[in-house]
Amino acid sequence: MGFSKDQLLSQLQELEIDYSKYEHPPVLTVEEQAKYVSSSEGALSKNLFFKDKKHRYYIISAVVDTKVDIKVLSQRLGLGKGGIRMAPEEALAELLQVSLGCVTPFAVVNESARDVSLLLDQKFKNQTRFIFHPLSNDVSISLSTSGLDKFLQSIGRDPVYVDLEANANPVVGKDQPPDLAVYVPSNSVVVPELPNKTPSAQAPPKNVSAEKTKPVASPKPSKSTGNVKSVVQNSGLSVFKNPDKFVEEILDKTSALLLSEVKGENVEALAETLRKRLTSEFTHLAVMYKNIAYSEGFYAGTQCQPKRQTIIVKTE
Amino acid sequence: MDVDKKDSIASDSSEQVVNPWEVAAKDGGKIDYDKLIDQFGCQRLDDSLIDRVQRLTSRQPHVFLRRGVFFAHRDFNEVLDAYERGDKFYLYTGRGPSSEALHLGHLIPFMFTKYLQEAFKVPLVIQLTDDEKCMWKNLSVEESQRLARENAKDIIACGFDVTKTFIFSDFDYVGGAFYKNMVKVAKCVTLNKAMGIFGFSGEDHIGKLSFPPVQACLSVPAVPSFPSSFPHLFPGKDKLRCLIPCAIDQDPYFRMTRDVAPRLGYSKPALIESSFFPALQASLHAFKLLSILFILFSQGENGKMSASDPNSAIYVTDTAKEIKNKINRYAFSGGQDSIEKHREIGANLEVDIPVKYLSFFLDDDTELEHIKKEYGEGRMLTGEVKKRLTEVLTEMVERHRMARAAVTDEMVDAFMAVRPLPSMFE
């Protein structure tokens, strides 16, 4: 079981980190939270949980009115334009051990979140205090940047502050490496773990940028556990062999295009809805397509004539 | 040989009866599934198991699990334990191809099995018991083989992956390793046991028992549960586990199989069991059986809800108009007689067929809850519920029809070819 809010709060007290606690009915959105916790107590934060194609996860914690552009973020991380999307609910439960509407920087206290990259809005440094959920969405706490930093350092993490609105039109190339690439985790995470996944060579996933990567800013304890494995998918072949992966690839590209053509926060939600509603339909179509292709090949095989032998006749 | 078919007129029964030949509720009411689980000795599929399935497969559990359609099991948790350790399993299901007309109830086990195949990434064998139908239903060999192939097309249209699925008909496949297992099983079943399962008594003449099909029928559900019956698929994997989705009235047959398995050195097959799919006019007392794998003794077909009464079910060949008509005219409604009364008391959700059907086929949990609430409290009318159901079913049938049209004879041949499946666990 993950850290509970009480364990977290007592840890904060032990570290002599000053915070104020506000209890309220469970809230799922920032708007609801705002009803119960006024901004005089601190700046409300929005907390987003992302995943990239190589199963690496990111928490982005920002001041509510900071614009977080997924596409830009993806490029700055060196993942291309459609490289990241909202992480699925299962990942929330498995890695962060929190419920919906409860993403918070404090979730990295859990062992399971060891490989999750945490990026904090630069703007937090301008405020005196800011507000997060302490692992439960029926409580909010406000504390200072230095308090949060102290906590993160106590669990072995270097706090990373990033200007989320800078570099709105990133140009990524050989001479301009993606500026946030260094924060991409070096380990990917499979949620939930299944034994016997495609047994290809276990190489650490590389960043897309051409440059060599600097060591990742947040140090992680390097013990290996049985629980979370790093797996590099043998993606080349399985995308075409496996209807699920095939459909995922199609929807990834579609979402990426949609996000790049249309702006707005609703667009991300729309992309997710499309993905949810279309996955099952498309998979059905893909299976039929695969079956037909196989059957045609199979039939051809039954009609196949054996290879003719070429006989070389020596002529005198 | 209809020796064991009891006419399923059960409205006066004081106890509920569930066995492969007869399904009847107590006093013509509802089937008590909890009692059934106790009586049979299987286990309930509870929420913790469903959560576990969700975690292991990293996808939402199938609607039939969420709504309790598949509600009982034997050893499913052990299968999951093994799966977590990396020991896979294979699926086994089947159909007795007695008619060309398939209705939605027939599709249910296949829809669920398809989900299991996709979610767990495991292979599947599907048995078409054409030989048995040939004997019991007095069809010619050619006709039963033809029906088997026609049914195979509808089964394939449910979306099974050809690289992980082997469909076989008894007439084509029985022999070799399969037959050897049949004989092994037959040697393990005593006369007493056979009499117990088939309900013979000492008074029945020996012709009944010596009639070869009976022995075959005893083996038929058992043999495909053993991986050694398929040497082209599972060479050297004699201990591979088998999971069988079926309707709960088939439990007695598989109890026998589970009894025999360890004596032959095989793993006991695990079961995951479903409840019954009601006919449109549920006012009739007996419930139509889910045409599960193999209805070894023809019944549903001859009971009051029969496949021969086209208005008791929605067929995969029905047009949108026919579906709408059937739902509107024949689906038993739990709504009140007048609008005023309905708005006051609300609908009786216990007996309402449209809501029951929606609980099977409407994937969206939130929408279903909303409908139940509004309809149950009288704000939504029967007409609206029926309209929504018609939409859902029409979409489903249309999707099936499109997929069915894409199934060629070559595809059936491919699915039924005795070939290895190298990607079966991918």
XYZ file of C-alpha atoms in Angstrom:
742
model
C 0.000 0.000 0.000
C 1.184 3.470 -0.717
C 1.904 6.255 1.663
C -1.189 7.536 3.362
C -1.917 11.193 3.875
C -1.417 10.841 7.612
C 1.984 9.263 7.118
C 2.900 12.088 4.790
C 1.722 14.798 7.147
C 3.580 13.311 10.083
C 6.680 13.109 7.909
C 6.330 16.811 7.128
C 6.042 17.519 10.814
C 9.103 15.444 11.585
C 11.056 17.433 9.036
C 9.749 20.586 10.690
C 8.168 21.733 7.477
C 5.522 24.307 8.113
C 2.159 23.721 6.424
C -1.515 24.584 6.858
C -4.153 21.941 6.453
C -7.668 22.362 5.042
C -10.209 19.586 5.089
C -13.126 19.522 2.694
C -15.340 17.091 0.809
C -13.464 15.115 -1.842
C -12.812 17.207 -4.918
C -11.878 16.070 -8.356
C -11.058 19.330 -10.082
C -9.253 22.551 -9.375
C -12.497 24.490 -9.733
C -14.103 22.460 -6.986
C -11.036 22.736 -4.810
C -11.135 26.497 -5.250
C -14.557 26.572 -3.638
C -13.167 25.316 -0.384
C -9.670 26.729 -0.300
C -9.347 30.387 -1.059
C -6.350 31.668 -2.935
C -5.355 33.804 -0.003
C -3.972 30.662 1.548
C -1.723 30.079 -1.399
C -1.601 29.507 -5.111
C -3.735 26.633 -6.305
C -1.871 24.134 -8.420
C -2.890 21.948 -11.273
C -1.197 18.584 -11.395
C -0.983 16.513 -14.523
C 0.221 12.978 -14.973
C 1.644 12.087 -18.354
C 3.068 9.056 -20.049
C 5.200 8.756 -23.142
C 5.324 6.045 -25.736
C 8.164 4.297 -24.054
C 6.231 3.937 -20.830
C 7.984 6.703 -18.958
C 5.915 8.856 -16.664
C 5.921 12.519 -15.694
C 4.162 14.641 -13.090
C 3.820 18.260 -14.116
C 2.843 20.493 -11.251
C 1.989 24.050 -12.221
C 0.279 27.192 -11.028
C -3.316 27.052 -12.210
C -3.053 29.767 -14.820
C 0.209 28.593 -16.352
C -0.414 27.350 -19.827
C 0.727 23.766 -20.208
C 0.907 22.860 -23.850
C 1.301 19.100 -24.185
C 2.676 19.309 -27.675
C 5.314 21.855 -26.731
C 6.230 19.915 -23.628
C 6.614 16.789 -25.691
C 8.980 18.513 -28.088
C 10.993 20.088 -25.312
C 11.400 16.668 -23.770
C 12.739 15.461 -27.075
C 9.818 13.157 -27.748
C 8.494 14.707 -30.907
C 5.167 16.427 -31.288
C 2.768 13.756 -30.104
C 5.099 11.983 -27.779
C 3.214 12.280 -24.535
C -0.363 11.944 -23.438
C -2.374 11.745 -20.245
C -1.504 8.616 -18.319
C -4.262 6.040 -17.920
C -6.097 5.589 -14.640
C -4.370 2.313 -13.907
C -1.020 4.065 -13.871
C -2.364 6.524 -11.351
C -3.236 3.707 -9.019
C -0.183 1.540 -9.666
C 2.572 4.129 -9.741
C 1.351 7.104 -7.767
C -0.966 5.159 -5.480
C -3.511 7.927 -5.481
C -7.020 8.189 -6.793
C -8.452 10.243 -9.621
C -8.192 13.958 -9.135
C -5.414 13.533 -6.666
C -2.176 13.872 -8.617
C 0.312 15.691 -6.450
C 4.078 16.156 -6.229
C 3.935 14.306 -2.927
C 3.085 11.093 -4.769
C 6.767 10.623 -5.536
C 7.244 9.600 -1.928
C 6.079 6.126 -2.985
C 8.644 3.526 -4.068
C 6.430 2.734 -7.028
C 6.931 6.271 -8.330
C 10.680 5.990 -8.222
C 11.045 6.402 -11.971
C 8.452 9.129 -12.409
C 9.907 12.452 -13.406
C 8.611 15.447 -11.420
C 8.662 18.865 -13.044
C 7.596 21.905 -11.023
C 6.469 25.224 -12.404
C 9.078 27.947 -12.114
C 6.277 30.260 -11.102
C 5.936 28.504 -7.784
C 9.066 30.295 -6.719
C 7.304 33.646 -7.017
C 4.595 32.723 -4.575
C 4.907 32.548 -0.864
C 2.821 29.423 -0.535
C 1.088 26.980 -2.812
C -1.553 24.321 -2.402
C -1.462 20.578 -3.041
C -3.336 17.472 -2.065
C -1.353 15.445 0.456
C -2.135 12.124 -1.248
C -5.854 12.419 -0.638
C -8.381 14.625 -2.366
C -10.389 15.448 0.721
C -7.550 17.468 2.189
C -5.441 20.312 0.829
C -2.308 21.707 2.346
C -0.489 24.921 1.667
C 3.218 25.222 2.115
C 6.166 27.209 0.828
C 8.540 26.321 -2.001
C 11.308 25.806 0.469
C 9.102 23.440 2.428
C 8.403 21.357 -0.669
C 12.083 21.394 -1.618
C 13.063 20.219 1.834
C 10.608 17.362 1.604
C 11.773 16.271 -1.831
C 15.379 16.359 -0.767
C 14.551 14.237 2.248
C 13.379 11.461 -0.064
C 16.401 11.730 -2.280
C 14.969 13.888 -5.050
C 16.383 17.097 -6.427
C 13.516 19.528 -6.928
C 13.309 20.525 -10.579
C 11.765 23.862 -11.530
C 11.030 24.562 -15.129
C 9.692 27.548 -16.981
C 6.698 25.810 -18.527
C 5.695 28.693 -20.751
C 9.109 29.414 -22.188
C 10.162 28.173 -25.557
C 6.620 28.033 -26.900
C 7.842 27.193 -30.363
C 10.651 24.839 -29.759
C 12.949 24.115 -32.618
C 14.671 20.896 -32.002
C 17.685 20.006 -34.026
C 21.299 19.006 -33.871
C 22.450 22.345 -32.549
C 19.410 22.935 -30.424
C 18.792 19.920 -28.272
C 15.400 19.697 -26.560
C 15.913 21.658 -23.392
C 13.993 19.359 -21.096
C 15.368 16.120 -22.461
C 17.536 15.773 -19.444
C 14.456 15.215 -17.311
C 13.262 12.163 -19.191
C 13.529 9.207 -16.836
C 16.197 6.705 -17.702
C 13.951 3.820 -16.789
C 10.599 3.031 -18.311
C 7.854 1.452 -16.268
C 5.381 -1.168 -17.289
C 1.997 -0.862 -15.644
C 0.994 -3.369 -14.449
C 3.869 -5.687 -14.818
C 3.270 -8.911 -16.714
C 5.912 -11.595 -16.704
C 7.196 -12.861 -20.038
C 6.808 -9.689 -21.978
C 8.623 -9.649 -25.338
C 12.054 -10.831 -24.339
C 14.172 -8.479 -26.413
C 17.467 -7.049 -25.319
C 17.163 -4.811 -22.311
C 18.775 -1.587 -23.383
C 18.060 1.635 -21.510
C 15.742 3.724 -23.677
C 17.562 6.564 -25.372
C 16.259 10.052 -25.821
C 15.202 11.034 -29.258
C 17.584 13.962 -29.465
C 20.862 13.587 -31.194
C 22.886 14.834 -28.272
C 24.234 12.695 -25.518
C 22.161 12.975 -22.410
C 23.414 14.412 -19.187
C 22.704 12.423 -16.055
C 19.118 12.795 -15.010
C 18.665 15.505 -12.411
C 16.707 13.572 -9.800
C 18.846 10.782 -8.390
C 17.096 7.498 -7.834
C 18.061 4.632 -5.557
C 19.414 2.012 -7.868
C 18.266 -1.163 -6.184
C 16.396 -3.522 -8.414
C 13.016 -4.765 -7.313
C 10.904 -7.594 -8.512
C 7.990 -5.295 -8.895
C 8.731 -2.866 -11.664
C 10.751 -3.928 -14.656
C 12.297 -1.950 -17.460
C 11.188 -3.321 -20.759
C 12.020 -2.159 -24.205
C 9.351 -3.414 -26.534
C 10.390 -5.084 -29.696
C 8.195 -2.471 -31.250
C 9.109 -2.948 -34.848
C 7.385 -6.252 -35.439
C 4.731 -6.311 -32.759
C 2.985 -3.186 -34.050
C 2.089 -5.095 -37.169
C 1.530 -8.459 -35.575
C -0.684 -7.326 -32.775
C -4.041 -5.636 -33.509
C -3.964 -3.827 -30.145
C -0.609 -2.203 -30.783
C -1.516 -1.481 -34.360
C -4.599 0.434 -33.290
C -2.654 2.223 -30.565
C -0.171 3.392 -33.170
C -2.948 4.704 -35.417
C -4.647 6.532 -32.578
C -1.328 7.971 -31.360
C -0.710 9.504 -34.755
C -4.278 10.745 -35.021
C -4.161 12.344 -31.579
C -0.838 13.951 -32.340
C -2.169 15.475 -35.524
C -5.316 16.662 -33.806
C -3.344 18.255 -30.991
C -1.029 19.971 -33.381
C -3.780 21.372 -35.549
C -6.246 22.517 -32.947
C -5.447 24.435 -29.820
C -7.136 24.483 -26.475
C -7.416 22.452 -23.328
C -10.631 20.804 -24.447
C -8.734 19.325 -27.334
C -6.736 17.062 -25.074
C -9.916 15.789 -23.498
C -11.382 15.289 -26.952
C -8.349 13.334 -28.052
C -8.741 11.081 -25.029
C -12.450 10.545 -25.711
C -11.753 9.670 -29.315
C -9.151 7.206 -28.210
C -11.433 5.579 -25.655
C -14.405 5.269 -27.964
C -12.583 4.206 -31.076
C -10.091 1.704 -29.697
C -12.546 -1.180 -29.495
C -14.076 -0.538 -32.944
C -10.716 -0.205 -34.618
C -9.332 -3.285 -32.926
C -12.267 -5.285 -34.248
C -11.538 -4.024 -37.758
C -7.846 -4.740 -37.373
C -8.501 -8.327 -36.305
C -10.705 -8.908 -39.328
C -8.046 -7.420 -41.580
C -5.424 -9.660 -40.049
C -7.637 -12.726 -40.408
C -8.259 -12.024 -44.071
C -4.583 -11.479 -44.785
C -3.663 -14.690 -43.007
C -6.374 -16.655 -44.830
C -5.240 -15.403 -48.215
C -1.677 -16.338 -47.402
C -2.782 -19.677 -46.085
C -4.754 -20.395 -49.221
C -1.844 -19.336 -51.372
C 0.297 -21.722 -49.400
C -1.981 -24.636 -50.203
C -1.807 -23.795 -53.895
C 1.867 -23.144 -53.877
C 3.910 -25.091 -56.393
C 7.216 -26.429 -55.247
C 10.210 -24.453 -56.349
C 11.499 -25.531 -59.700
C 14.998 -26.862 -59.632
C 17.351 -25.228 -62.062
C 19.373 -27.902 -63.708
C 22.623 -26.824 -65.173
C 23.499 -28.866 -68.159
C 27.082 -28.913 -69.185
C 27.544 -28.560 -72.846
C 30.657 -29.801 -74.492
C -32.540 -40.512 -28.633
C -34.432 -38.129 -26.489
C -34.407 -40.290 -23.425
C -33.274 -37.599 -21.087
C -35.172 -34.642 -22.297
C -37.644 -33.633 -19.693
C -40.154 -31.129 -20.809
C -39.322 -27.976 -19.020
C -42.664 -27.074 -17.589
C -41.653 -25.978 -14.204
C -44.154 -23.445 -13.099
C -45.373 -25.640 -10.315
C -42.016 -26.814 -9.068
C -41.377 -26.078 -5.483
C -37.638 -26.233 -5.858
C -35.544 -24.743 -8.569
C -34.053 -27.197 -11.006
C -30.904 -26.605 -12.957
C -29.188 -29.308 -14.923
C -28.139 -29.733 -18.509
C -31.631 -30.809 -19.486
C -33.830 -28.524 -17.559
C -33.750 -25.095 -16.068
C -36.643 -23.983 -13.971
C -37.057 -21.474 -11.239
C -38.794 -22.116 -7.973
C -42.508 -21.405 -8.202
C -41.993 -19.881 -11.574
C -39.993 -17.038 -10.113
C -36.380 -16.082 -10.575
C -33.415 -18.405 -10.492
C -31.631 -18.146 -7.165
C -28.025 -18.071 -8.265
C -26.591 -18.037 -4.781
C -28.406 -21.241 -3.993
C -27.158 -22.691 -7.238
C -23.585 -21.925 -6.328
C -24.105 -23.666 -3.003
C -25.809 -26.613 -4.610
C -23.116 -27.115 -7.223
C -20.232 -26.291 -4.962
C -18.578 -23.747 -7.216
C -17.529 -20.267 -6.119
C -18.732 -16.760 -6.644
C -16.753 -14.473 -8.896
C -16.428 -11.576 -6.502
C -15.204 -8.004 -6.932
C -11.702 -8.756 -5.724
C -11.270 -11.294 -8.512
C -12.591 -8.817 -11.050
C -10.146 -6.192 -9.794
C -7.378 -8.715 -10.091
C -8.336 -9.405 -13.693
C -8.225 -5.681 -14.335
C -4.750 -5.370 -12.894
C -3.388 -8.374 -14.722
C -4.775 -7.389 -18.093
C -4.422 -3.589 -17.736
C -7.780 -2.952 -19.280
C -11.307 -2.498 -18.076
C -12.945 -5.851 -17.277
C -15.529 -6.996 -19.808
C -19.060 -5.754 -19.354
C -20.199 -9.318 -18.574
C -17.864 -9.412 -15.600
C -18.847 -5.993 -14.364
C -22.545 -6.793 -14.508
C -22.282 -10.232 -13.002
C -23.297 -12.156 -16.118
C -20.295 -14.397 -15.572
C -20.673 -14.794 -11.867
C -19.294 -18.132 -10.736
C -16.113 -20.102 -11.211
C -14.018 -23.072 -10.289
C -10.291 -22.502 -9.774
C -10.209 -19.227 -11.705
C -8.057 -17.698 -8.980
C -5.559 -20.522 -9.389
C -5.405 -19.870 -13.097
C -4.671 -16.228 -12.290
C -2.005 -17.215 -9.761
C -0.285 -19.320 -12.371
C -0.642 -16.574 -14.975
C 1.084 -14.104 -12.686
C 3.969 -16.513 -12.314
C 4.248 -16.747 -16.056
C 2.371 -20.020 -16.545
C -0.137 -19.422 -19.282
C -3.360 -21.223 -20.062
C -5.573 -21.861 -23.060
C -9.285 -21.354 -23.566
C -11.807 -23.955 -24.631
C -15.362 -23.355 -25.718
C -17.743 -24.841 -28.216
C -21.077 -25.069 -29.875
C -23.496 -27.772 -30.877
C -24.359 -26.639 -34.402
C -27.995 -27.589 -34.548
C -29.390 -24.647 -36.434
C -28.228 -21.941 -38.725
C -30.138 -19.277 -36.886
C -27.997 -17.775 -34.202
C -29.448 -15.331 -31.736
C -27.820 -12.959 -29.283
C -27.919 -15.458 -26.455
C -25.743 -17.775 -28.552
C -23.177 -15.043 -29.053
C -22.695 -14.217 -25.416
C -20.197 -16.945 -24.531
C -18.246 -16.204 -27.688
C -18.144 -12.486 -27.014
C -16.794 -13.192 -23.572
C -14.277 -15.738 -24.793
C -13.004 -13.271 -27.362
C -12.425 -10.750 -24.606
C -10.531 -13.353 -22.587
C -8.354 -14.186 -25.587
C -7.504 -10.538 -26.187
C -7.058 -9.545 -22.585
C -4.872 -12.460 -21.510
C -3.267 -13.081 -24.907
C -3.881 -16.808 -24.867
C -4.912 -19.358 -27.509
C -8.357 -20.826 -27.918
C -9.811 -24.088 -29.197
C -13.413 -24.108 -30.334
C -15.227 -27.405 -30.708
C -18.160 -27.900 -33.044
C -19.966 -31.041 -32.002
C -21.408 -31.871 -35.383
C -21.304 -35.622 -34.753
C -23.406 -35.339 -31.685
C -25.973 -33.120 -33.353
C -26.073 -35.536 -36.250
C -27.099 -38.269 -33.862
C -29.428 -36.463 -31.515
C -31.137 -34.213 -33.989
C -31.282 -36.782 -36.699
C -29.480 -34.684 -39.230
C -27.507 -36.209 -42.054
C -23.749 -36.196 -41.705
C -23.441 -33.748 -44.585
C -26.050 -31.411 -43.139
C -24.484 -31.336 -39.710
C -21.084 -30.663 -41.247
C -22.541 -27.890 -43.312
C -24.196 -26.348 -40.263
C -20.931 -26.590 -38.394
C -19.184 -24.555 -41.068
C -21.980 -22.004 -41.168
C -21.883 -21.602 -37.418
C -18.099 -21.312 -37.596
C -18.549 -18.222 -39.758
C -20.696 -16.529 -37.144
C -18.229 -17.503 -34.477
C -15.296 -16.116 -36.449
C -17.266 -12.903 -36.982
C -17.125 -12.334 -33.231
C -13.527 -11.310 -33.792
C -11.254 -14.213 -32.912
C -7.625 -13.938 -33.982
C -6.713 -16.611 -36.520
C -3.144 -16.788 -35.269
C -4.395 -17.873 -31.864
C -7.535 -19.850 -32.574
C -8.158 -23.427 -33.667
C -11.695 -24.369 -34.633
C -12.439 -28.032 -35.167
C -15.423 -30.190 -35.893
C -15.675 -33.616 -34.312
C -16.181 -35.296 -37.665
C -12.970 -33.795 -38.968
C -10.783 -34.026 -35.955
C -11.701 -36.979 -33.744
C -8.995 -39.575 -34.086
C -5.343 -39.728 -33.185
C -4.376 -38.131 -29.898
C -7.893 -36.820 -29.348
C -9.430 -40.281 -29.611
C -6.812 -41.762 -27.339
C -7.853 -39.294 -24.671
C -11.504 -40.099 -25.274
C -10.855 -43.734 -24.511
C -8.764 -42.853 -21.461
C -11.605 -40.755 -20.104
C -14.223 -43.395 -20.853
C -12.213 -45.933 -18.892
C -12.352 -43.662 -15.863
C -16.087 -43.191 -15.773
C -17.971 -45.862 -13.921
C -21.439 -46.972 -14.766
C -22.703 -45.428 -11.582
C -21.251 -42.100 -12.428
C -22.687 -42.152 -15.919
C -26.056 -43.024 -14.491
C -25.735 -40.192 -12.045
C -24.912 -37.657 -14.700
C -27.429 -38.874 -17.214
C -30.131 -39.615 -14.748
C -30.504 -43.229 -15.718
C -31.844 -45.650 -13.210
C -31.546 -49.370 -12.893
C -34.854 -49.556 -14.701
C -33.587 -48.117 -17.971
C -32.594 -50.621 -20.590
C -28.963 -51.186 -21.329
C -29.329 -50.035 -24.885
C -29.351 -46.492 -23.607
C -26.030 -46.737 -21.944
C -24.287 -48.905 -24.472
C -25.291 -46.558 -27.224
C -21.882 -45.241 -28.270
C -22.843 -41.591 -28.387
C -23.475 -41.631 -24.693
C -19.899 -42.608 -24.051
C -18.740 -40.114 -26.587
C -20.886 -37.484 -25.008
C -19.337 -38.113 -21.703
C -15.910 -37.683 -23.189
C -16.826 -34.815 -25.402
C -16.701 -32.064 -22.850
C -13.738 -33.612 -21.154
C -11.250 -34.291 -23.908
C -10.590 -30.803 -25.290
C -9.754 -29.726 -21.726
C -6.544 -31.742 -22.000
C -3.730 -30.136 -23.995
C -2.444 -33.507 -25.176
C -5.571 -33.736 -27.337
C -3.954 -31.106 -29.555
C -0.400 -32.260 -30.218
C -0.034 -29.799 -33.111
C -0.721 -26.926 -30.731
C 0.723 -27.875 -27.387
C 3.488 -30.413 -27.962
C 5.139 -31.371 -24.721
C 2.904 -29.113 -22.633
C 0.806 -31.735 -20.951
C 0.366 -29.685 -17.823
C -0.908 -26.568 -19.586
C -4.024 -25.346 -17.816
C -7.368 -24.915 -19.505
C -10.036 -22.317 -18.747
C -13.574 -23.010 -19.911
C -16.190 -20.258 -20.153
C -19.612 -21.908 -20.041
C -23.144 -21.543 -18.722
C -23.656 -22.754 -15.214
C -25.950 -25.584 -16.154
C -22.987 -27.300 -17.813
C -21.259 -27.546 -14.470
C -22.110 -31.255 -13.925
C -20.253 -32.306 -17.076
C -17.154 -30.452 -16.123
C -17.288 -31.725 -12.582
C -16.858 -35.119 -14.099
C -13.983 -33.881 -16.221
C -12.280 -32.353 -13.214
C -12.677 -35.605 -11.391
C -11.056 -37.579 -14.194
C -8.199 -35.182 -14.984
C -5.836 -35.867 -12.101
C -6.249 -39.594 -12.595
C -4.893 -39.154 -16.104
C -2.095 -36.880 -14.956
C -3.645 -33.721 -16.373
C -4.415 -30.377 -14.769
C -8.030 -29.861 -13.789
C -9.736 -27.462 -16.146
C -10.947 -24.263 -14.577
C -14.428 -22.923 -15.243
C -15.896 -19.475 -15.478
C -19.672 -19.680 -15.489
C -22.509 -17.488 -16.691
C -26.111 -17.005 -15.813
C -28.984 -17.377 -18.250
C -29.995 -14.964 -20.920
C -33.717 -14.279 -20.709
C -36.015 -14.515 -23.696
C -37.865 -11.428 -24.805
C -41.099 -12.625 -23.303
C -39.865 -13.485 -19.866
C -43.377 -13.949 -18.647
C -43.017 -17.572 -19.599
C -41.730 -19.395 -16.591
C -38.752 -21.355 -17.720
C -35.702 -19.399 -18.794
C -34.117 -20.054 -22.102
C -30.725 -21.545 -21.737
C -27.766 -19.715 -23.004
C -26.804 -21.822 -25.932
C -23.493 -22.460 -24.389
C -20.954 -24.766 -25.709
C -22.723 -27.917 -26.516
C -26.284 -28.475 -25.600
C -25.772 -32.166 -25.497
C -29.389 -32.921 -25.258
C -31.573 -30.653 -27.279
C -33.692 -28.611 -25.084
C -33.845 -24.880 -25.354
C -34.822 -25.567 -28.884
C -37.898 -27.452 -27.830
C -38.840 -25.640 -24.687
C -41.212 -22.765 -24.607
C -38.494 -20.352 -25.579
C -37.388 -22.049 -28.672
C -35.198 -20.965 -31.481
C -38.165 -21.926 -33.596
C -40.176 -19.088 -32.149
C -38.550 -16.145 -33.885
C -40.194 -13.652 -31.612
C -38.548 -14.878 -28.480
C -35.093 -13.727 -29.507
C -33.102 -11.280 -31.560
C -31.247 -13.034 -34.363
C -27.986 -11.943 -35.919
C -29.770 -11.844 -39.245
C -32.554 -9.517 -38.095
C -32.899 -6.188 -39.840
C -33.027 -2.937 -37.932
C -36.760 -2.841 -38.513
C -37.261 -6.355 -37.216
C -35.231 -5.609 -34.111
C -37.247 -2.492 -33.403
C -40.453 -4.378 -33.920
C -39.507 -7.277 -31.713
C -38.379 -5.064 -28.880
C -41.438 -2.879 -29.044
C -43.952 -5.663 -29.332
C -42.472 -8.589 -27.478
C -39.989 -7.387 -24.914
C -41.668 -7.777 -21.569
C -41.894 -4.429 -19.849
C -41.732 -3.687 -16.168
C -43.350 -0.318 -16.654
C -46.726 0.461 -15.169
C -50.006 0.302 -17.081
C -50.613 4.020 -17.213
C -48.266 6.940 -17.452
C -49.612 8.485 -14.275
C -49.107 5.287 -12.314
C -45.673 4.888 -13.846
C -44.585 8.389 -12.898
C -45.802 7.694 -9.408
C -44.348 4.266 -8.695
C -41.699 3.833 -11.333
C -40.898 0.659 -13.239
C -40.389 -2.802 -11.812
C -36.757 -3.318 -12.740
C -36.767 -6.925 -11.569
C -38.951 -8.153 -14.392
C -38.231 -5.531 -17.039
C -36.580 -7.189 -20.017
C -35.239 -4.098 -21.828
C -33.281 -3.062 -18.762
C -32.018 -6.596 -18.337
C -30.837 -6.687 -21.931
C -29.182 -3.313 -21.509
C -27.316 -4.648 -18.527
C -25.855 -7.268 -20.812
C -25.074 -5.105 -23.811
C -24.758 -1.445 -22.803
C -21.099 -0.925 -22.059
C -21.339 2.439 -20.337
C -21.832 1.847 -16.608
C -22.811 5.447 -15.912
C -25.480 5.508 -18.579
C -26.969 2.229 -17.373
C -27.121 3.479 -13.797
C -28.801 6.623 -14.994
C -31.416 4.692 -16.952
C -32.120 2.372 -14.034
C -32.545 5.292 -11.692
C -34.755 7.365 -13.959
C -36.855 4.434 -15.103
C -37.116 2.916 -11.668
C -38.320 6.200 -10.220
C -40.817 6.815 -12.987
C -39.230 9.725 -14.795
C -38.220 7.710 -17.829
C -40.823 5.789 -19.799
C -40.655 2.298 -21.230
C -40.643 3.678 -24.751
C -37.402 5.536 -24.160
C -35.696 2.523 -22.638
C -36.809 0.344 -25.512
C -35.557 2.930 -27.973
C -32.120 2.944 -26.405
C -32.047 -0.842 -26.358
C -32.996 -0.949 -30.018
C -30.093 1.369 -30.828
C -27.604 -0.722 -28.890
C -28.752 -4.024 -30.367
C -28.991 -2.697 -33.894
C -25.429 -1.441 -33.695
C -24.270 -4.787 -32.396
C -26.095 -6.820 -35.010
C -24.905 -4.525 -37.778
C -21.311 -4.845 -36.665
C -21.711 -8.615 -36.567
C -23.248 -8.701 -40.010
C -20.440 -6.683 -41.485
C -17.854 -8.939 -39.914
C -19.750 -12.051 -40.991
C -19.824 -10.859 -44.580
C -16.043 -10.700 -44.522
C -15.664 -14.340 -43.515
C -14.819 -16.392 -46.574
C -14.696 -20.145 -46.950
C -10.922 -19.843 -47.196
C -10.947 -18.162 -43.813
C -12.971 -20.978 -42.304
C -10.503 -23.450 -43.812
C -7.627 -21.513 -42.302
C -9.203 -21.451 -38.835
C -9.961 -25.155 -39.049
C -6.624 -26.282 -40.459
C -4.597 -28.500 -38.180
C -1.602 -26.218 -38.022
C 0.759 -24.914 -35.354
C 0.092 -21.483 -33.860
C 3.535 -20.050 -33.149
C 2.230 -16.637 -32.010
C -0.426 -18.033 -29.737
C 0.842 -16.391 -26.558
C 1.838 -13.036 -27.994
